[in-house]
Short mmCIF file of C-alpha atoms (C1' of nucleotides) in Angstrom, two decimals:
data_model
loop_
_atom_site.label_atom_id
_atom_site.label_comp_id
_atom_site.label_asym_id
_atom_site.label_seq_id
_atom_site.Cartn_x
_atom_site.Cartn_y
_atom_site.Cartn_z
CA MET A 1 11.47 -7.49 86.24
CA GLY A 2 9.35 -7.85 83.15
CA ILE A 3 12.28 -7.46 80.82
CA ARG A 4 11.78 -10.82 79.22
CA GLU A 5 8.13 -9.99 78.68
CA ARG A 6 8.95 -6.59 77.28
CA LYS A 7 11.48 -8.04 74.88
CA GLU A 8 8.99 -10.56 73.72
CA ARG A 9 6.40 -7.87 73.24
CA GLU A 10 8.86 -5.72 71.32
CA ARG A 11 9.80 -8.62 69.14
CA PHE A 12 6.17 -9.24 68.35
CA GLN A 13 5.59 -5.58 67.60
CA ARG A 14 8.56 -5.36 65.29
CA ARG A 15 7.31 -8.44 63.50
CA ALA A 16 3.93 -6.82 63.06
CA ALA A 17 5.57 -3.59 61.93
CA ILE A 18 7.50 -5.48 59.27
CA LEU A 19 4.33 -7.12 58.04
CA ALA A 20 2.63 -3.75 57.92
CA SER A 21 5.52 -2.29 55.93
CA ALA A 22 5.46 -5.24 53.60
CA ARG A 23 1.80 -4.65 52.95
CA THR A 24 2.43 -0.98 52.27
CA ALA A 25 5.28 -1.81 49.91
CA PHE A 26 3.14 -4.30 48.05
CA ILE A 27 0.38 -1.79 47.64
CA LYS A 28 2.83 0.85 46.45
CA HIS A 29 4.76 -1.25 43.97
CA GLY A 30 2.79 -4.40 43.33
CA LEU A 31 3.50 -7.89 44.52
CA ALA A 32 5.79 -9.14 41.78
CA THR A 33 8.07 -6.11 41.89
CA THR A 34 8.57 -5.81 45.63
CA SER A 35 11.88 -7.20 46.85
CA MET A 36 13.01 -7.86 50.38
CA GLU A 37 15.23 -4.79 50.03
CA ARG A 38 12.17 -2.66 49.32
CA ILE A 39 10.28 -4.04 52.25
CA ALA A 40 13.29 -3.38 54.46
CA LYS A 41 13.52 0.20 53.22
CA GLU A 42 9.82 0.70 53.83
CA ALA A 43 10.27 -0.61 57.36
CA GLU A 44 13.38 1.54 57.84
CA LEU A 45 15.45 -1.54 58.55
CA ALA A 46 18.26 -3.37 56.84
CA LYS A 47 17.48 -6.37 54.74
CA GLY A 48 19.33 -8.69 57.08
CA THR A 49 17.08 -7.66 59.93
CA LEU A 50 14.03 -9.03 58.16
CA TYR A 51 15.65 -12.43 58.31
CA LEU A 52 15.81 -12.22 62.09
CA TYR A 53 12.04 -12.22 62.11
CA PHE A 54 11.22 -14.35 59.10
CA SER A 55 13.30 -17.21 57.86
CA SER A 56 12.46 -16.56 54.22
CA LYS A 57 10.40 -14.41 51.93
CA ASP A 58 7.85 -17.19 51.77
CA GLU A 59 7.43 -17.19 55.48
CA LEU A 60 6.95 -13.45 55.46
CA LEU A 61 4.28 -13.78 52.82
CA MET A 62 2.62 -16.50 54.78
CA GLY A 63 2.71 -14.26 57.84
CA LEU A 64 0.84 -11.66 55.82
CA ILE A 65 -1.94 -13.90 54.72
CA ALA A 66 -2.16 -15.63 58.09
CA ALA A 67 -3.06 -12.28 59.60
CA ASP A 68 -5.63 -11.73 56.87
CA LEU A 69 -7.15 -15.10 57.50
CA GLU A 70 -7.95 -14.12 61.05
CA VAL A 71 -9.98 -11.20 59.82
CA LEU A 72 -11.85 -13.50 57.49
CA HIS A 73 -12.46 -15.91 60.29
CA GLU A 74 -14.15 -13.26 62.36
CA ARG A 75 -16.46 -12.30 59.53
CA LEU A 76 -17.44 -15.86 58.82
CA HIS A 77 -18.17 -16.38 62.47
CA ASN A 78 -20.79 -13.68 62.26
CA VAL A 79 -22.44 -15.39 59.32
CA LYS A 80 -22.46 -18.66 61.19
CA SER A 81 -24.22 -17.06 64.14
CA SER A 82 -26.89 -15.44 61.99
CA SER A 83 -30.36 -16.91 61.81
CA LEU A 84 -30.59 -17.50 58.07
CA PRO A 85 -31.47 -20.90 56.63
CA ALA A 86 -28.42 -23.01 55.93
CA ASP A 87 -28.32 -22.51 52.18
CA ARG A 88 -28.53 -18.75 52.50
CA LYS A 89 -25.91 -18.92 55.19
CA LEU A 90 -23.58 -20.85 52.96
CA LEU A 91 -24.09 -18.44 50.12
CA GLN A 92 -23.47 -15.57 52.49
CA ALA A 93 -20.32 -17.21 53.81
CA PHE A 94 -18.82 -17.56 50.37
CA LEU A 95 -19.83 -14.05 49.40
CA GLU A 96 -18.03 -12.89 52.49
CA PHE A 97 -15.10 -14.89 51.29
CA HIS A 98 -15.23 -13.07 48.01
CA ALA A 99 -15.63 -9.65 49.58
CA PHE A 100 -12.56 -10.50 51.58
CA SER A 101 -10.67 -11.30 48.40
CA ARG A 102 -11.48 -7.86 47.06
CA GLU A 103 -10.17 -6.07 50.11
CA ASN A 104 -7.09 -8.24 50.33
CA GLN A 105 -5.91 -8.17 46.77
CA PHE A 106 -2.68 -9.86 47.69
CA PHE A 107 -4.09 -12.78 49.50
CA PHE A 108 -4.86 -14.80 46.42
CA GLN A 109 -1.81 -13.64 44.58
CA VAL A 110 0.43 -14.66 47.44
CA MET A 111 -1.27 -18.00 47.55
CA THR A 112 -0.05 -18.86 44.10
CA GLN A 113 3.54 -18.15 45.11
CA LEU A 114 3.38 -20.37 48.14
CA ASN A 115 4.02 -24.04 48.10
CA VAL A 116 2.34 -24.83 51.38
CA ALA A 117 3.66 -28.37 51.48
CA GLN A 118 7.18 -27.11 51.06
CA ILE A 119 6.89 -24.58 53.85
CA VAL A 120 5.52 -27.18 56.20
CA GLY A 121 8.44 -29.40 55.32
CA GLY A 122 11.18 -26.90 56.14
CA GLU A 123 12.11 -26.09 59.69
CA HIS A 124 10.71 -22.60 59.65
CA SER A 125 9.63 -21.12 62.89
CA GLN A 126 6.61 -23.32 63.34
CA GLU A 127 4.75 -20.33 64.70
CA THR A 128 3.88 -18.83 61.36
CA PHE A 129 2.74 -22.03 59.82
CA ASP A 130 0.74 -23.00 62.87
CA LYS A 131 -1.09 -19.74 62.78
CA PHE A 132 -1.82 -20.18 59.11
CA SER A 133 -2.88 -23.75 59.54
CA GLN A 134 -5.02 -22.91 62.54
CA ALA A 135 -6.84 -20.12 60.76
CA ASN A 136 -7.51 -22.36 57.79
CA GLN A 137 -8.87 -25.03 60.04
CA THR A 138 -11.18 -22.71 61.93
CA ILE A 139 -12.62 -21.41 58.72
CA LEU A 140 -13.18 -24.90 57.47
CA ASP A 141 -14.93 -25.75 60.71
CA ILE A 142 -17.33 -22.91 60.21
CA VAL A 143 -18.23 -24.11 56.75
CA LYS A 144 -18.61 -27.59 58.13
CA HIS A 145 -20.94 -26.32 60.81
CA ILE A 146 -23.13 -24.58 58.26
CA VAL A 147 -23.31 -27.58 55.95
CA GLN A 148 -24.05 -29.90 58.85
CA GLU A 149 -26.85 -27.60 59.89
CA GLY A 150 -28.22 -27.78 56.37
CA VAL A 151 -28.15 -31.53 56.47
CA ASP A 152 -29.85 -31.65 59.87
CA THR A 153 -32.63 -29.33 58.77
CA GLY A 154 -33.10 -31.23 55.55
CA VAL A 155 -32.08 -28.38 53.31
CA PHE A 156 -29.03 -30.21 51.99
CA GLN A 157 -28.67 -33.72 50.75
CA LEU A 158 -25.08 -34.80 50.36
CA HIS A 159 -23.57 -37.41 48.11
CA ALA A 160 -20.45 -37.77 50.22
CA SER A 161 -19.34 -37.20 53.80
CA VAL A 162 -19.69 -33.72 55.22
CA HIS A 163 -15.94 -33.39 55.38
CA ASP A 164 -15.44 -34.30 51.75
CA VAL A 165 -18.20 -32.00 50.63
CA ILE A 166 -16.87 -28.93 52.39
CA ILE A 167 -13.43 -29.56 50.97
CA GLN A 168 -14.96 -29.77 47.52
CA LEU A 169 -16.92 -26.58 48.00
CA THR A 170 -13.96 -24.67 49.33
CA LEU A 171 -11.68 -25.94 46.62
CA ALA A 172 -14.02 -24.89 43.86
CA ILE A 173 -14.57 -21.39 45.23
CA LYS A 174 -11.00 -20.73 46.23
CA GLY A 175 -9.86 -22.03 42.88
CA SER A 176 -12.21 -19.80 40.94
CA ILE A 177 -10.99 -16.77 42.83
CA VAL A 178 -7.34 -17.69 42.40
CA ILE A 179 -7.80 -18.02 38.67
CA ILE A 180 -9.56 -14.72 38.33
CA LYS A 181 -7.25 -12.77 40.59
CA ASN A 182 -4.19 -14.03 38.79
CA ASN A 183 -5.41 -13.59 35.24
CA MET A 184 -4.87 -17.23 34.49
CA VAL A 185 -7.46 -17.11 31.80
CA PRO A 186 -7.80 -14.91 28.72
CA SER A 187 -9.44 -11.75 29.89
CA PHE A 188 -12.12 -11.80 27.22
CA TRP A 189 -13.51 -14.96 28.76
CA ILE A 190 -14.74 -12.96 31.67
CA ARG A 191 -17.64 -10.93 30.43
CA GLN A 192 -19.59 -10.85 33.65
CA GLU A 193 -18.89 -8.74 36.67
CA GLU A 194 -16.49 -10.72 38.78
CA CYS A 195 -18.80 -10.52 41.73
CA GLU A 196 -21.85 -11.77 39.87
CA LEU A 197 -19.84 -14.50 38.27
CA LEU A 198 -18.60 -15.88 41.54
CA GLU A 199 -22.00 -15.62 43.12
CA GLN A 200 -23.39 -17.79 40.37
CA VAL A 201 -20.65 -20.34 40.81
CA VAL A 202 -21.51 -20.56 44.48
CA GLN A 203 -25.18 -20.86 43.72
CA MET A 204 -24.51 -23.61 41.25
CA LEU A 205 -22.59 -25.50 43.89
CA ILE A 206 -25.23 -24.96 46.52
CA ARG A 207 -27.96 -26.19 44.22
CA GLY A 208 -25.73 -29.21 43.72
CA ILE A 209 -26.08 -30.15 47.37
CA SER A 210 -29.63 -28.96 47.93
CA ARG A 211 -32.52 -31.30 48.32
CA GLY A 212 -35.57 -30.85 46.16
CA PRO A 213 -36.51 -28.39 43.48
CA SER A 214 -35.21 -25.70 45.69
CA THR A 215 -35.20 -22.82 47.97
CA VAL A 216 -34.70 -19.14 48.23
CA ILE A 217 -31.65 -19.37 46.12
CA LEU A 218 -33.51 -20.02 42.92
CA LYS A 219 -35.17 -16.64 43.16
CA GLU A 220 -33.27 -13.44 42.74
CA SER A 221 -30.77 -13.58 45.49
CA SER A 222 -28.91 -10.32 45.71
CA GLN A 223 -30.42 -7.80 48.07
CA MET B 1 13.82 -23.15 -4.90
CA GLY B 2 12.08 -24.04 -1.69
CA ILE B 3 14.79 -22.59 0.48
CA ARG B 4 12.52 -20.15 2.17
CA GLU B 5 10.11 -22.97 2.91
CA ARG B 6 12.87 -25.22 4.18
CA LYS B 7 14.17 -22.49 6.47
CA GLU B 8 10.75 -21.94 7.82
CA ARG B 9 10.33 -25.64 8.42
CA GLU B 10 13.69 -25.84 10.12
CA ARG B 11 12.83 -22.93 12.31
CA PHE B 12 9.62 -24.62 13.33
CA GLN B 13 11.41 -27.88 14.02
CA ARG B 14 14.02 -26.22 16.16
CA ARG B 15 11.31 -24.49 18.09
CA ALA B 16 9.62 -27.80 18.66
CA ALA B 17 12.94 -29.37 19.64
CA ILE B 18 13.49 -26.67 22.23
CA LEU B 19 10.04 -27.26 23.67
CA ALA B 20 10.74 -30.97 23.82
CA SER B 21 14.02 -30.36 25.61
CA ALA B 22 12.32 -28.01 28.00
CA ARG B 23 9.80 -30.69 28.83
CA THR B 24 12.57 -33.24 29.37
CA ALA B 25 14.46 -30.84 31.61
CA PHE B 26 11.35 -30.10 33.63
CA ILE B 27 10.71 -33.77 34.11
CA LYS B 28 14.32 -34.38 35.12
CA HIS B 29 14.69 -31.51 37.55
CA GLY B 30 11.26 -30.19 38.35
CA LEU B 31 9.65 -27.00 37.19
CA ALA B 32 10.88 -24.60 39.86
CA THR B 33 14.51 -25.63 39.57
CA THR B 34 14.88 -25.59 35.80
CA SER B 35 16.60 -22.50 34.49
CA MET B 36 16.92 -21.33 30.93
CA GLU B 37 20.55 -22.42 31.09
CA ARG B 38 19.44 -25.97 31.88
CA ILE B 39 16.95 -26.04 29.08
CA ALA B 40 19.61 -24.76 26.72
CA LYS B 41 22.02 -27.45 27.85
CA GLU B 42 19.37 -30.10 27.41
CA ALA B 43 18.73 -28.81 23.90
CA GLU B 44 22.48 -28.63 23.21
CA LEU B 45 22.22 -24.95 22.44
CA ALA B 46 23.45 -21.77 24.04
CA LYS B 47 21.11 -19.86 26.26
CA GLY B 48 21.06 -16.93 23.87
CA THR B 49 19.71 -19.12 21.13
CA LEU B 50 16.58 -19.88 23.08
CA TYR B 51 15.79 -16.21 22.96
CA LEU B 52 15.82 -16.31 19.18
CA TYR B 53 12.80 -18.60 19.35
CA PHE B 54 11.06 -17.36 22.48
CA SER B 55 11.08 -13.81 23.67
CA SER B 56 11.01 -14.80 27.32
CA LYS B 57 10.81 -17.75 29.64
CA ASP B 58 7.10 -17.05 30.00
CA GLU B 59 6.58 -17.35 26.30
CA LEU B 60 8.45 -20.62 26.26
CA LEU B 61 6.24 -21.93 29.04
CA MET B 62 3.19 -20.79 27.19
CA GLY B 63 4.46 -22.58 24.12
CA LEU B 64 4.63 -25.75 26.16
CA ILE B 65 1.10 -25.61 27.44
CA ALA B 66 -0.27 -24.41 24.14
CA ALA B 67 0.92 -27.67 22.60
CA ASP B 68 -0.64 -29.62 25.45
CA LEU B 69 -3.91 -27.85 24.97
CA GLU B 70 -4.18 -29.18 21.45
CA VAL B 71 -3.99 -32.71 22.71
CA LEU B 72 -6.72 -31.95 25.19
CA HIS B 73 -8.81 -30.44 22.48
CA GLU B 74 -8.70 -33.63 20.45
CA ARG B 75 -9.79 -35.72 23.39
CA LEU B 76 -12.66 -33.44 24.22
CA HIS B 77 -13.78 -33.54 20.65
CA ASN B 78 -14.25 -37.29 20.95
CA VAL B 79 -16.42 -36.84 24.00
CA LYS B 80 -18.50 -34.27 22.20
CA SER B 81 -19.12 -36.67 19.33
CA SER B 82 -20.17 -39.50 21.61
CA SER B 83 -23.81 -40.41 22.02
CA LEU B 84 -24.14 -39.99 25.78
CA PRO B 85 -26.81 -37.77 27.32
CA ALA B 86 -25.58 -34.24 27.89
CA ASP B 87 -24.98 -34.52 31.62
CA ARG B 88 -22.89 -37.66 31.25
CA LYS B 89 -21.09 -36.01 28.41
CA LEU B 90 -20.26 -33.01 30.52
CA LEU B 91 -19.05 -35.20 33.34
CA GLN B 92 -16.95 -37.16 30.89
CA ALA B 93 -15.51 -34.00 29.42
CA PHE B 94 -14.33 -32.75 32.77
CA LEU B 95 -12.98 -36.14 33.74
CA GLU B 96 -11.02 -36.05 30.52
CA PHE B 97 -9.80 -32.68 31.59
CA HIS B 98 -8.64 -34.14 34.84
CA ALA B 99 -6.99 -37.15 33.25
CA PHE B 100 -5.18 -34.67 31.08
CA SER B 101 -3.96 -32.86 34.15
CA ARG B 102 -2.46 -36.06 35.49
CA GLU B 103 -0.51 -36.74 32.34
CA ASN B 104 0.64 -33.19 31.98
CA GLN B 105 1.85 -32.47 35.47
CA PHE B 106 3.35 -29.20 34.40
CA PHE B 107 0.38 -27.73 32.74
CA PHE B 108 -1.28 -26.53 35.90
CA GLN B 109 1.96 -25.61 37.53
CA VAL B 110 2.97 -23.51 34.59
CA MET B 111 -0.41 -21.85 34.63
CA THR B 112 0.23 -20.34 38.03
CA GLN B 113 3.47 -18.78 36.81
CA LEU B 114 1.86 -17.12 33.85
CA ASN B 115 0.19 -13.82 33.91
CA VAL B 116 -1.81 -14.22 30.75
CA ALA B 117 -2.88 -10.61 30.66
CA GLN B 118 0.72 -9.50 30.84
CA ILE B 119 1.86 -11.75 28.04
CA VAL B 120 -0.94 -10.53 25.83
CA GLY B 121 0.09 -6.98 26.60
CA GLY B 122 3.72 -7.36 25.58
CA GLU B 123 4.78 -7.49 21.95
CA HIS B 124 5.78 -11.12 22.02
CA SER B 125 5.58 -13.05 18.83
CA GLN B 126 1.82 -13.10 18.57
CA GLU B 127 2.03 -16.63 17.27
CA THR B 128 2.42 -18.31 20.64
CA PHE B 129 -0.33 -16.40 22.27
CA ASP B 130 -2.66 -16.88 19.35
CA LYS B 131 -2.18 -20.60 19.48
CA PHE B 132 -2.81 -20.61 23.19
CA SER B 133 -5.81 -18.41 22.87
CA GLN B 134 -7.18 -20.41 19.99
CA ALA B 135 -6.88 -23.73 21.81
CA ASN B 136 -8.58 -22.27 24.83
CA GLN B 137 -11.39 -20.99 22.71
CA THR B 138 -11.96 -24.27 20.92
CA ILE B 139 -12.16 -26.12 24.19
CA LEU B 140 -14.61 -23.63 25.53
CA ASP B 141 -16.69 -24.07 22.41
CA ILE B 142 -16.90 -27.79 22.98
CA VAL B 143 -18.13 -27.29 26.51
CA LYS B 144 -20.60 -24.77 25.20
CA HIS B 145 -21.86 -27.22 22.66
CA ILE B 146 -22.44 -29.88 25.30
CA VAL B 147 -24.22 -27.54 27.65
CA GLN B 148 -26.37 -26.17 24.86
CA GLU B 149 -27.30 -29.72 23.92
CA GLY B 150 -28.30 -30.34 27.53
CA VAL B 151 -30.50 -27.29 27.49
CA ASP B 152 -32.11 -28.27 24.22
CA THR B 153 -32.88 -31.78 25.42
CA GLY B 154 -34.23 -30.48 28.71
CA VAL B 155 -31.55 -32.09 30.83
CA PHE B 156 -30.16 -28.78 32.00
CA GLN B 157 -31.89 -25.72 33.28
CA LEU B 158 -29.66 -22.70 33.46
CA HIS B 159 -29.89 -19.68 35.68
CA ALA B 160 -27.73 -17.57 33.41
CA SER B 161 -26.71 -17.40 29.75
CA VAL B 162 -24.96 -20.43 28.29
CA HIS B 163 -21.78 -18.45 27.91
CA ASP B 164 -21.73 -17.35 31.51
CA VAL B 165 -22.49 -20.82 32.76
CA ILE B 166 -19.69 -22.52 30.87
CA ILE B 167 -17.22 -19.93 32.10
CA GLN B 168 -18.39 -20.62 35.61
CA LEU B 169 -18.06 -24.36 35.21
CA THR B 170 -14.63 -24.13 33.67
CA LEU B 171 -13.42 -21.69 36.29
CA ALA B 172 -14.49 -23.91 39.14
CA ILE B 173 -12.92 -27.06 37.75
CA LYS B 174 -9.74 -25.45 36.52
CA GLY B 175 -9.42 -23.66 39.82
CA SER B 176 -9.85 -26.82 41.86
CA ILE B 177 -7.17 -28.55 39.86
CA VAL B 178 -4.78 -25.62 40.09
CA ILE B 179 -5.14 -25.57 43.85
CA ILE B 180 -4.57 -29.27 44.23
CA LYS B 181 -1.67 -29.48 41.80
CA ASN B 182 0.13 -26.62 43.46
CA ASN B 183 -0.38 -27.62 47.06
CA MET B 184 -2.11 -24.37 47.84
CA VAL B 185 -3.94 -25.97 50.67
CA PRO B 186 -2.74 -27.86 53.76
CA SER B 187 -2.21 -31.42 52.60
CA PHE B 188 -4.23 -32.93 55.42
CA TRP B 189 -7.32 -31.26 54.02
CA ILE B 190 -7.27 -33.65 51.14
CA ARG B 191 -8.30 -36.99 52.50
CA GLN B 192 -9.98 -38.28 49.35
CA GLU B 193 -8.30 -39.60 46.28
CA GLU B 194 -7.69 -36.62 44.08
CA CYS B 195 -9.60 -38.23 41.27
CA GLU B 196 -12.67 -39.02 43.30
CA LEU B 197 -12.61 -35.59 44.85
CA LEU B 198 -12.63 -33.81 41.53
CA GLU B 199 -15.29 -36.06 40.14
CA GLN B 200 -17.53 -35.12 42.99
CA VAL B 201 -16.89 -31.45 42.46
CA VAL B 202 -17.92 -31.86 38.86
CA GLN B 203 -21.00 -33.80 39.83
CA MET B 204 -21.96 -31.14 42.30
CA LEU B 205 -21.70 -28.53 39.60
CA ILE B 206 -23.66 -30.61 37.12
CA ARG B 207 -26.44 -31.21 39.61
CA GLY B 208 -26.44 -27.45 40.02
CA ILE B 209 -27.49 -26.97 36.42
CA SER B 210 -29.63 -30.06 36.05
CA ARG B 211 -33.38 -29.94 35.88
CA GLY B 212 -35.41 -32.11 38.17
CA PRO B 213 -34.52 -34.59 40.87
CA SER B 214 -32.02 -36.01 38.50
CA THR B 215 -30.37 -38.32 36.21
CA VAL B 216 -27.80 -41.00 35.89
CA ILE B 217 -25.38 -38.95 37.79
CA LEU B 218 -27.03 -39.46 41.11
CA LYS B 219 -26.34 -43.14 40.92
CA GLU B 220 -22.90 -44.61 41.10
CA SER B 221 -21.18 -43.01 38.22
CA SER B 222 -17.74 -44.51 37.74
CA GLN B 223 -17.50 -47.29 35.24
"C1'" DC C 1 35.40 -21.61 -6.64
"C1'" DA C 2 35.82 -17.11 -4.20
"C1'" DT C 3 33.55 -13.97 -1.77
"C1'" DA C 4 30.20 -11.01 0.14
"C1'" DA C 5 25.71 -10.57 2.65
"C1'" DG C 6 23.27 -12.05 6.14
"C1'" DA C 7 21.12 -15.60 9.04
"C1'" DA C 8 21.98 -18.44 12.97
"C1'" DC C 9 24.39 -19.15 17.00
"C1'" DT C 10 27.33 -18.24 21.04
"C1'" DG C 11 28.69 -17.35 25.83
"C1'" DA C 12 30.65 -13.55 28.54
"C1'" DC C 13 28.22 -10.14 30.59
"C1'" DC C 14 24.58 -7.39 33.25
"C1'" DA C 15 21.09 -6.25 36.67
"C1'" DA C 16 18.07 -7.90 40.11
"C1'" DC C 17 17.14 -10.83 43.61
"C1'" DA C 18 17.01 -14.00 47.95
"C1'" DG C 19 19.64 -15.11 51.43
"C1'" DT C 20 24.28 -14.99 54.57
"C1'" DC C 21 27.46 -13.45 57.98
"C1'" DA C 22 31.43 -10.86 59.91
"C1'" DT C 23 31.09 -6.72 62.07
"C1'" DC C 24 29.22 -2.97 64.60
"C1'" DT C 25 25.70 -0.98 68.03
"C1'" DT C 26 22.60 -1.11 71.78
"C1'" DT C 27 21.00 -2.95 75.97
"C1'" DG C 28 21.07 -5.24 80.40
"C1'" DT C 29 23.84 -6.82 84.40
"C1'" DG C 30 27.15 -7.15 88.20
"C1'" DC D 1 32.06 1.36 84.26
"C1'" DA D 2 33.13 -3.11 82.13
"C1'" DC D 3 31.64 -6.53 79.70
"C1'" DA D 4 28.57 -10.00 77.70
"C1'" DA D 5 24.53 -10.90 75.09
"C1'" DA D 6 21.13 -9.52 71.93
"C1'" DG D 7 19.96 -6.85 68.05
"C1'" DA D 8 20.90 -4.69 63.73
"C1'" DT D 9 23.62 -3.84 59.64
"C1'" DG D 10 24.94 -3.86 54.66
"C1'" DA D 11 28.62 -5.64 51.82
"C1'" DC D 12 28.89 -9.99 49.84
"C1'" DT D 13 27.55 -14.54 47.45
"C1'" DG D 14 25.27 -17.43 44.20
"C1'" DT D 15 21.72 -17.87 40.95
"C1'" DT D 16 18.72 -16.37 37.53
"C1'" DG D 17 16.43 -14.12 33.31
"C1'" DG D 18 17.75 -11.58 29.75
"C1'" DT D 19 21.26 -8.95 26.32
"C1'" DC D 20 24.43 -8.29 22.66
"C1'" DA D 21 28.98 -7.85 20.34
"C1'" DG D 22 31.31 -11.04 18.07
"C1'" DT D 23 31.85 -15.71 15.67
"C1'" DT D 24 30.40 -19.41 12.56
"C1'" DC D 25 27.64 -21.32 9.13
"C1'" DT D 26 24.54 -20.79 4.84
"C1'" DT D 27 23.28 -19.03 0.56
"C1'" DA D 28 23.43 -16.05 -3.54
"C1'" DT D 29 26.29 -14.25 -7.00
"C1'" DG D 30 30.20 -13.21 -10.31
#
DNA sequence: CATAAGAACTGACCAACAGTCATCTTTGTG
DNA sequence: CACAAAGATGACTGTTGGTCAGTTCTTATG
């Protein structure tokens, strides 16, 4: 009989249900003020039960953003497959990244709570971390693909290896978003629309790897 | 008599002593695992006493990094006064920023714990926040000065107002450092030396605001 | 110097939280 | 049905940030 399979499926579903409840709880009460107890109540379970599915709060949080990452991955894949020139593609990819950060308010807040290195170290169910790691890698690969394309078509001219450059790009963008989303900077610094601000950061970076006096990006770029 | 003055001085000294003890405790036991109790013990005071000088742990942390910021400010001021061309100056300024981050390990870790907006909101002793805010502002002004100089001498060509651009620059660099210092990214992403990596991010950004095919920065830049 | 006013300090105490585990409940099997 | 295994529970533990009634030290005054 498929009892083993059914159990496995049920386990997976419950896991997903817990994540969904966690998300709901976070939206209701905010990230900082949502305890495991609250999440449990939202999921109509006891607190202890959560720990049968996640070895710690951190792992639960990571489970949340791992799921989000897969959504992002799909979106980026579409950008990659489009027929834009590489620099436009790259811009588009990072704008997608930013759009994603708007719809997943918690993603970048959770990120600040997580010490990735520490989670990798512990003997958590590898599953969660693998998924997270995998998603991260796939996304990076997409960026790499786009940059490589730009190099091949002569749009980009790099001053370091492709790998290094995409790490640098990703770091700068992710970092900017993290800072903004977590109010790590006096609010009066930020006079521009968040969206416009980030777009200009991306453009600055792209110009930094573009060959020649430049491309579409110098002109008005929105719309 | 100068009793009032002496009291005030003593109060200030004690405050400073607490901050020093906090720093020692953090270095001894790490940021995450240092409680107020520990700091108190290190300072040879009772926990309650700390709260006579800082309204919360957050404010104490902010006090720590506010002091650090003043050191940074001084260093940046030297760069500003140097006679380098603007792009080199800007590079130098951000490298100084990074060097600072190495010597003040906690600065960027503390930053992720602080919700600046929240601290501003509360009725904490305005003093701490003012100092923090002030230091931030001064630093920003230095960057502004350098960028403006670059514009005036034709080295830079901006695609937005000077104010917007310096915010963007600062955001990207600060963000990159925050991400690295807090392990917010799988460690195997980072293959480069941290220092080299950040330098290249900065260079990418600077190229992004530079006019023409470019300057010193394209060549080997260290040393 | 004696003493009162009050500033500075203390540590037992509280509430909130992540995480544990002995116990109970449900499910599958022979 | 009996009984074992898996699943779920919530009272409990240990730790933390923060409070506050009470103690000790400092200063002003008669």
